[in-house]
PDB file of C-alpha atoms in Angstrom:
ATOM      1  CA  MET A1355       5.769   4.598  -5.984  1.00  0.00           C
ATOM      2  CA  CYS A1356       5.057   4.229  -2.704  1.00  0.00           C
ATOM      3  CA  GLY A1357       7.686   3.744  -0.316  1.00  0.00           C
ATOM      4  CA  ARG A1358       6.742   5.227   2.856  1.00  0.00           C
ATOM      5  CA  TYR A1359       3.054   4.944   4.425  1.00  0.00           C
ATOM      6  CA  TYR A1360       0.523   6.445   7.315  1.00  0.00           C
ATOM      7  CA  ILE A1361      -1.625   4.662  10.352  1.00  0.00           C
ATOM      8  CA  ASP A1362      -3.740   6.441  12.998  1.00  0.00           C
ATOM      9  CA  GLU A1363      -3.964   4.688  16.568  1.00  0.00           C
ATOM     10  CA  ASP A1364      -7.798   3.753  15.839  1.00  0.00           C
ATOM     11  CA  MET A1365      -7.002   1.822  12.283  1.00  0.00           C
ATOM     12  CA  VAL A1366      -6.877  -1.784  14.140  1.00  0.00           C
ATOM     13  CA  GLU A1367     -10.281  -0.716  15.215  1.00  0.00           C
ATOM     14  CA  GLU A1368     -11.358   0.031  10.984  1.00  0.00           C
ATOM     15  CA  ILE A1369     -10.050  -3.125  10.245  1.00  0.00           C
ATOM     16  CA  LEU A1370     -11.877  -5.176  12.642  1.00  0.00           C
ATOM     17  CA  LYS A1371     -15.029  -3.855  10.879  1.00  0.00           C
ATOM     18  CA  VAL A1372     -14.694  -5.223   7.400  1.00  0.00           C
ATOM     19  CA  VAL A1373     -12.401  -8.214   8.577  1.00  0.00           C
ATOM     20  CA  ARG A1374     -13.580 -11.739  10.326  1.00  0.00           C
ATOM     21  CA  TYR A1375     -11.047 -12.585  11.214  1.00  0.00           C
ATOM     22  CA  ALA A1376      -8.302 -10.756  12.318  1.00  0.00           C
ATOM     23  CA  ASP A1377      -4.739 -12.550  14.550  1.00  0.00           C
ATOM     24  CA  ARG A1378      -3.730 -11.760  17.681  1.00  0.00           C
ATOM     25  CA  ARG A1379      -1.078  -9.716  16.255  1.00  0.00           C
ATOM     26  CA  LEU A1380      -3.500  -7.244  14.644  1.00  0.00           C
ATOM     27  CA  ARG A1381      -5.278  -6.999  17.775  1.00  0.00           C
ATOM     28  CA  GLU A1382      -2.578  -6.172  19.854  1.00  0.00           C
ATOM     29  CA  TRP A1383      -1.367  -3.770  17.625  1.00  0.00           C
ATOM     30  CA  ARG A1384      -1.434  -0.496  18.807  1.00  0.00           C
ATOM     31  CA  GLY A1385       0.037   3.248  17.869  1.00  0.00           C
ATOM     32  CA  ALA A1386      -0.054   5.281  15.312  1.00  0.00           C
ATOM     33  CA  ARG A1387       3.160   4.817  13.137  1.00  0.00           C
ATOM     34  CA  ASP A1388       5.062   5.337  10.253  1.00  0.00           C
ATOM     35  CA  VAL A1389       5.320   2.181   7.886  1.00  0.00           C
ATOM     36  CA  TYR A1390       8.918   1.652   6.127  1.00  0.00           C
ATOM     37  CA  PRO A1391       9.565  -1.194   3.638  1.00  0.00           C
ATOM     38  CA  ASN A1392      10.670  -3.661   5.614  1.00  0.00           C
ATOM     39  CA  GLN A1393       8.669  -3.154   8.865  1.00  0.00           C
ATOM     40  CA  ALA A1394       5.529  -5.077   9.960  1.00  0.00           C
ATOM     41  CA  ALA A1395       1.726  -3.987   8.752  1.00  0.00           C
ATOM     42  CA  PRO A1396      -2.185  -4.720   9.073  1.00  0.00           C
ATOM     43  CA  VAL A1397      -3.042  -6.285   5.998  1.00  0.00           C
ATOM     44  CA  VAL A1398      -6.161  -7.679   4.316  1.00  0.00           C
ATOM     45  CA  THR A1399      -6.068 -11.090   3.028  1.00  0.00           C
ATOM     46  CA  GLY A1400      -9.511 -14.219   1.929  1.00  0.00           C
ATOM     47  CA  ARG A1401      -8.768 -16.846   4.613  1.00  0.00           C
ATOM     48  CA  GLU A1402     -10.986 -20.097   3.671  1.00  0.00           C
ATOM     49  CA  GLU A1403     -13.128 -17.251   1.784  1.00  0.00           C
ATOM     50  CA  GLU A1404     -13.394 -14.604   4.826  1.00  0.00           C
ATOM     51  CA  LEU A1405     -11.989 -11.931   5.171  1.00  0.00           C
ATOM     52  CA  SER A1406      -8.965 -11.665   7.772  1.00  0.00           C
ATOM     53  CA  GLY A1407      -6.844  -9.180   9.105  1.00  0.00           C
ATOM     54  CA  GLU A1408      -3.091 -10.271   9.759  1.00  0.00           C
ATOM     55  CA  ILE A1409      -0.026  -9.117  10.262  1.00  0.00           C
ATOM     56  CA  PHE A1410       2.746  -9.621   7.187  1.00  0.00           C
ATOM     57  CA  VAL A1411       6.165  -7.333   6.077  1.00  0.00           C
ATOM     58  CA  TRP A1412       6.365  -5.334   3.667  1.00  0.00           C
ATOM     59  CA  GLY A1413       8.211  -6.536   0.742  1.00  0.00           C
ATOM     60  CA  PHE A1414       9.967  -8.666  -1.059  1.00  0.00           C
ATOM     61  CA  PRO A1415      13.258 -10.147  -1.201  1.00  0.00           C
ATOM     62  CA  GLY A1416      14.728  -8.376  -3.856  1.00  0.00           C
ATOM     63  CA  TYR A1417      16.991 -10.819  -6.702  1.00  0.00           C
ATOM     64  CA  GLN A1418      20.017 -12.382  -4.778  1.00  0.00           C
ATOM     65  CA  GLY A1419      18.995 -11.219  -0.834  1.00  0.00           C
ATOM     66  CA  LYS A1420      19.558  -7.859  -2.686  1.00  0.00           C
ATOM     67  CA  GLY A1421      17.307  -4.968  -1.498  1.00  0.00           C
ATOM     68  CA  VAL A1422      13.905  -4.614  -0.661  1.00  0.00           C
ATOM     69  CA  VAL A1423      10.515  -5.225  -3.824  1.00  0.00           C
ATOM     70  CA  PHE A1424       8.125  -3.329  -1.851  1.00  0.00           C
ATOM     71  CA  ASN A1425       5.838  -1.920  -4.810  1.00  0.00           C
ATOM     72  CA  ALA A1426       4.940  -3.551  -8.105  1.00  0.00           C
ATOM     73  CA  ARG A1427       3.641  -2.573 -11.387  1.00  0.00           C
ATOM     74  CA  GLN A1428      -0.105  -3.284 -12.027  1.00  0.00           C
ATOM     75  CA  GLU A1429       0.559  -3.514 -15.347  1.00  0.00           C
ATOM     76  CA  SER A1430       3.016  -6.199 -15.935  1.00  0.00           C
ATOM     77  CA  ALA A1431       2.941  -7.730 -12.247  1.00  0.00           C
ATOM     78  CA  TYR A1432       1.226 -11.207 -14.280  1.00  0.00           C
ATOM     79  CA  GLU A1433       4.319 -11.239 -16.400  1.00  0.00           C
ATOM     80  CA  LYS A1434       6.910 -10.773 -13.540  1.00  0.00           C
ATOM     81  CA  LYS A1435       7.628 -14.258 -12.636  1.00  0.00           C
ATOM     82  CA  MET A1436       8.207 -12.642  -8.386  1.00  0.00           C
ATOM     83  CA  PHE A1437       4.536 -11.773  -8.893  1.00  0.00           C
ATOM     84  CA  ARG A1438       3.588 -14.210 -10.910  1.00  0.00           C
ATOM     85  CA  GLY A1439       1.814 -16.483  -8.174  1.00  0.00           C
ATOM     86  CA  SER A1440       0.884 -14.246  -5.884  1.00  0.00           C
ATOM     87  CA  MET A1441      -0.883 -11.431  -8.486  1.00  0.00           C
ATOM     88  CA  GLU A1442      -3.298 -15.070  -8.951  1.00  0.00           C
ATOM     89  CA  GLN A1443      -3.727 -16.461  -5.748  1.00  0.00           C
ATOM     90  CA  ARG A1444      -1.880 -14.065  -3.115  1.00  0.00           C
ATOM     91  CA  ARG A1445      -4.063 -10.683  -3.628  1.00  0.00           C
ATOM     92  CA  CYS A1446      -3.930  -8.592   0.023  1.00  0.00           C
ATOM     93  CA  VAL A1447      -5.575  -5.180   1.110  1.00  0.00           C
ATOM     94  CA  ILE A1448      -3.268  -2.397   2.602  1.00  0.00           C
ATOM     95  CA  PRO A1449      -5.532  -0.431   4.761  1.00  0.00           C
ATOM     96  CA  VAL A1450      -3.724   3.074   5.524  1.00  0.00           C
ATOM     97  CA  SER A1451      -4.588   6.717   7.071  1.00  0.00           C
ATOM     98  CA  SER A1452      -1.946   8.803   4.214  1.00  0.00           C
ATOM     99  CA  PHE A1453       0.716   7.622   1.912  1.00  0.00           C
ATOM    100  CA  TYR A1454       3.599   9.922   1.337  1.00  0.00           C
ATOM    101  CA  GLU A1455       5.317  11.004  -2.269  1.00  0.00           C
ATOM    102  CA  TRP A1456       8.226  13.295  -3.181  1.00  0.00           C
ATOM    103  CA  ASP A1457       8.424  14.871  -6.060  1.00  0.00           C
ATOM    104  CA  ARG A1458      12.113  15.919  -7.646  1.00  0.00           C
ATOM    105  CA  HIS A1459      12.994  18.755  -5.377  1.00  0.00           C
ATOM    106  CA  LYS A1460      12.518  16.101  -2.724  1.00  0.00           C
ATOM    107  CA  ASN A1461       9.216  18.176  -1.093  1.00  0.00           C
ATOM    108  CA  LYS A1462       7.165  15.882   0.679  1.00  0.00           C
ATOM    109  CA  PHE A1463       3.464  15.833  -0.049  1.00  0.00           C
ATOM    110  CA  THR A1464       1.097  13.771   1.980  1.00  0.00           C
ATOM    111  CA  PHE A1465      -1.924  12.078  -0.134  1.00  0.00           C
ATOM    112  CA  THR A1466      -5.690  10.762   1.426  1.00  0.00           C
ATOM    113  CA  ARG A1467      -8.794   9.964   0.675  1.00  0.00           C
ATOM    114  CA  ASP A1468     -10.888  13.173   0.340  1.00  0.00           C
ATOM    115  CA  GLY A1469     -13.681  12.389   2.891  1.00  0.00           C
ATOM    116  CA  ASN A1470     -12.570   8.950   3.601  1.00  0.00           C
ATOM    117  CA  ARG A1471     -10.993   8.017   7.119  1.00  0.00           C
ATOM    118  CA  VAL A1472      -8.550   4.923   5.824  1.00  0.00           C
ATOM    119  CA  MET A1473      -8.010   4.477   2.349  1.00  0.00           C
ATOM    120  CA  TYR A1474      -7.370   0.210   0.871  1.00  0.00           C
ATOM    121  CA  LEU A1475      -4.078   0.067  -1.019  1.00  0.00           C
ATOM    122  CA  ALA A1476      -4.076  -3.036  -3.394  1.00  0.00           C
ATOM    123  CA  GLY A1477      -1.357  -5.646  -3.618  1.00  0.00           C
ATOM    124  CA  CYS A1478      -0.258  -9.441  -2.707  1.00  0.00           C
ATOM    125  CA  TYR A1479       1.598 -11.768  -0.752  1.00  0.00           C
ATOM    126  CA  ASN A1480       3.589 -14.590  -0.720  1.00  0.00           C
ATOM    127  CA  SER A1481       5.795 -16.036   1.936  1.00  0.00           C
ATOM    128  CA  TYR A1482       9.277 -16.362   2.325  1.00  0.00           C
ATOM    129  CA  GLN A1483      11.569 -18.049   4.903  1.00  0.00           C
ATOM    130  CA  GLY A1484       8.182 -18.567   6.853  1.00  0.00           C
ATOM    131  CA  GLU A1485       7.779 -14.734   6.998  1.00  0.00           C
ATOM    132  CA  GLU A1486       4.420 -13.890   4.625  1.00  0.00           C
ATOM    133  CA  ARG A1487       5.451 -10.559   3.206  1.00  0.00           C
ATOM    134  CA  PHE A1488       3.473  -8.113   0.807  1.00  0.00           C
ATOM    135  CA  VAL A1489       4.254  -5.410  -1.697  1.00  0.00           C
ATOM    136  CA  ILE A1490       2.016  -2.157  -2.743  1.00  0.00           C
ATOM    137  CA  LEU A1491       0.888  -2.171  -6.657  1.00  0.00           C
ATOM    138  CA  THR A1492       1.243   1.001  -8.242  1.00  0.00           C
ATOM    139  CA  ASP A1493      -0.313   2.912 -11.240  1.00  0.00           C
ATOM    140  CA  GLU A1494       0.173   5.123 -13.558  1.00  0.00           C
ATOM    141  CA  ALA A1495      -0.332   8.774 -12.039  1.00  0.00           C
ATOM    142  CA  ASN A1496      -3.313  10.248 -12.111  1.00  0.00           C
ATOM    143  CA  ALA A1497      -3.795  14.179 -12.178  1.00  0.00           C
ATOM    144  CA  CYS A1498      -3.797  14.723  -8.833  1.00  0.00           C
ATOM    145  CA  MET A1499      -0.369  12.829  -8.335  1.00  0.00           C
ATOM    146  CA  LYS A1500       1.487  13.905 -11.614  1.00  0.00           C
ATOM    147  CA  PRO A1501       2.632  17.373  -9.893  1.00  0.00           C
ATOM    148  CA  VAL A1502       4.670  14.992  -7.425  1.00  0.00           C
ATOM    149  CA  HIS A1503       5.393  11.534  -8.914  1.00  0.00           C
ATOM    150  CA  ASP A1504       4.303   9.465 -11.893  1.00  0.00           C
ATOM    151  CA  ARG A1505       3.443   6.648 -10.178  1.00  0.00           C
ATOM    152  CA  MET A1506       0.635   6.318  -7.202  1.00  0.00           C
ATOM    153  CA  PRO A1507      -0.537   3.238  -5.196  1.00  0.00           C
ATOM    154  CA  LEU A1508      -3.448   1.165  -6.723  1.00  0.00           C
ATOM    155  CA  VAL A1509      -6.262   2.843  -4.288  1.00  0.00           C
ATOM    156  CA  LEU A1510      -9.619   0.054  -3.951  1.00  0.00           C
ATOM    157  CA  GLU A1511     -13.175   1.953  -2.672  1.00  0.00           C
ATOM    158  CA  ARG A1512     -13.930  -0.463   0.486  1.00  0.00           C
ATOM    159  CA  GLU A1513     -16.703  -2.289  -1.431  1.00  0.00           C
ATOM    160  CA  GLU A1514     -14.308  -3.753  -3.880  1.00  0.00           C
ATOM    161  CA  ILE A1515     -12.028  -5.290  -1.119  1.00  0.00           C
ATOM    162  CA  ARG A1516     -13.908  -8.868  -1.646  1.00  0.00           C
ATOM    163  CA  ASP A1517     -14.171  -8.781  -5.333  1.00  0.00           C
ATOM    164  CA  TRP A1518      -9.703  -7.795  -5.184  1.00  0.00           C
ATOM    165  CA  ILE A1519      -9.020 -10.520  -3.227  1.00  0.00           C
ATOM    166  CA  PHE A1520     -11.120 -13.346  -3.783  1.00  0.00           C
ATOM    167  CA  SER A1521     -12.112 -12.565  -8.076  1.00  0.00           C
ATOM    168  CA  ARG A1522      -9.491 -12.921 -10.187  1.00  0.00           C
ATOM    169  CA  GLU A1523     -12.072 -11.452 -13.339  1.00  0.00           C
ATOM    170  CA  LYS A1524     -12.975  -8.760 -10.820  1.00  0.00           C
ATOM    171  CA  ALA A1525      -9.621  -8.156  -9.158  1.00  0.00           C
ATOM    172  CA  ALA A1526      -8.678  -7.212 -13.666  1.00  0.00           C
ATOM    173  CA  VAL A1527     -11.789  -5.268 -14.036  1.00  0.00           C
ATOM    174  CA  ILE A1528     -10.757  -3.153 -10.753  1.00  0.00           C
ATOM    175  CA  GLN A1529      -6.968  -3.115 -12.613  1.00  0.00           C
ATOM    176  CA  LYS A1530      -8.299  -1.325 -15.587  1.00  0.00           C
ATOM    177  CA  ARG A1531      -9.976   0.940 -13.971  1.00  0.00           C
ATOM    178  CA  LYS A1532      -8.775   4.624 -13.578  1.00  0.00           C
ATOM    179  CA  SER A1533      -6.959   5.951 -10.523  1.00  0.00           C
ATOM    180  CA  LEU A1534      -9.091   7.204  -8.032  1.00  0.00           C
ATOM    181  CA  ASP A1535      -8.741  10.391  -7.073  1.00  0.00           C
ATOM    182  CA  LEU A1536      -7.084  11.626  -3.757  1.00  0.00           C
ATOM    183  CA  GLN A1537      -6.021  15.085  -1.569  1.00  0.00           C
ATOM    184  CA  ARG A1538      -2.827  16.471  -1.733  1.00  0.00           C
ATOM    185  CA  VAL A1539      -3.756  17.997   2.278  1.00  0.00           C
ATOM    186  CA  SER A1540      -0.151  18.668   2.627  1.00  0.00           C
ATOM    187  CA  GLY A1541       3.294  19.281   1.180  1.00  0.00           C
ATOM    188  CA  TYR A1542       6.737  19.883   3.431  1.00  0.00           C
ATOM    189  CA  TYR A1543       8.778  22.000   1.045  1.00  0.00           C
ATOM    190  CA  GLN A1544      12.817  21.203   1.942  1.00  0.00           C
ATOM    191  CA  GLU A1545      14.275  24.105   2.928  1.00  0.00           C
ATOM    192  CA  ARG A1546      17.174  25.582   1.313  1.00  0.00           C
ATOM    193  CA  LEU A1547      19.945  27.801   2.327  1.00  0.00           C
ATOM    194  CA  PRO A1548      21.061  30.570   0.017  1.00  0.00           C
ATOM    195  CA  LEU A1549      23.221  30.492  -2.559  1.00  0.00           C
ATOM    196  CA  ASP A1550      25.806  33.301  -0.618  1.00  0.00           C
ATOM    197  CA  VAL A1551      25.924  32.191   2.716  1.00  0.00           C
ATOM    198  CA  ARG A1552      28.871  34.383   4.686  1.00  0.00           C
TER     199      ARG A1552
END
């Protein structure tokens, strides 16, 4: 599961190195920030066979307008009505600096790619009432994630971006490979009060 991620101040410059086109809102994006579901954030899509940097909102509206769905299980995304069309025709990549996960004790951990300034998360998007929205695909946790959570984002190599976005066949191959290793760079441990406070 991925419920919050971080974008550093230089992320737009990194995205512009990958894409050929970038919309105005992406070029104007400034500042480091945590990104939560229902917030706008940079994504990479494919427009006219070229990579494009855009700003979409994180999360599909939930069923009957209840809540927001911000992750999709990559193993079943093609089977679910909510994601099927997006997975077939509207795959995207979400560039992040890091993402956060909490264990069952509510301890917060930060995950990055060792030696990489940017992580590329696999996703898909759709339009809802004229607004483009995306979800992040998740996979079974690998060894570095299992102590914290049983799911993790599907992380792409930079050279897999075009294949993920433009080729359904190559995207299917990417989905079948093992999750990439991540680095758990820090942990925030919830402070607990002693049971006997006098």
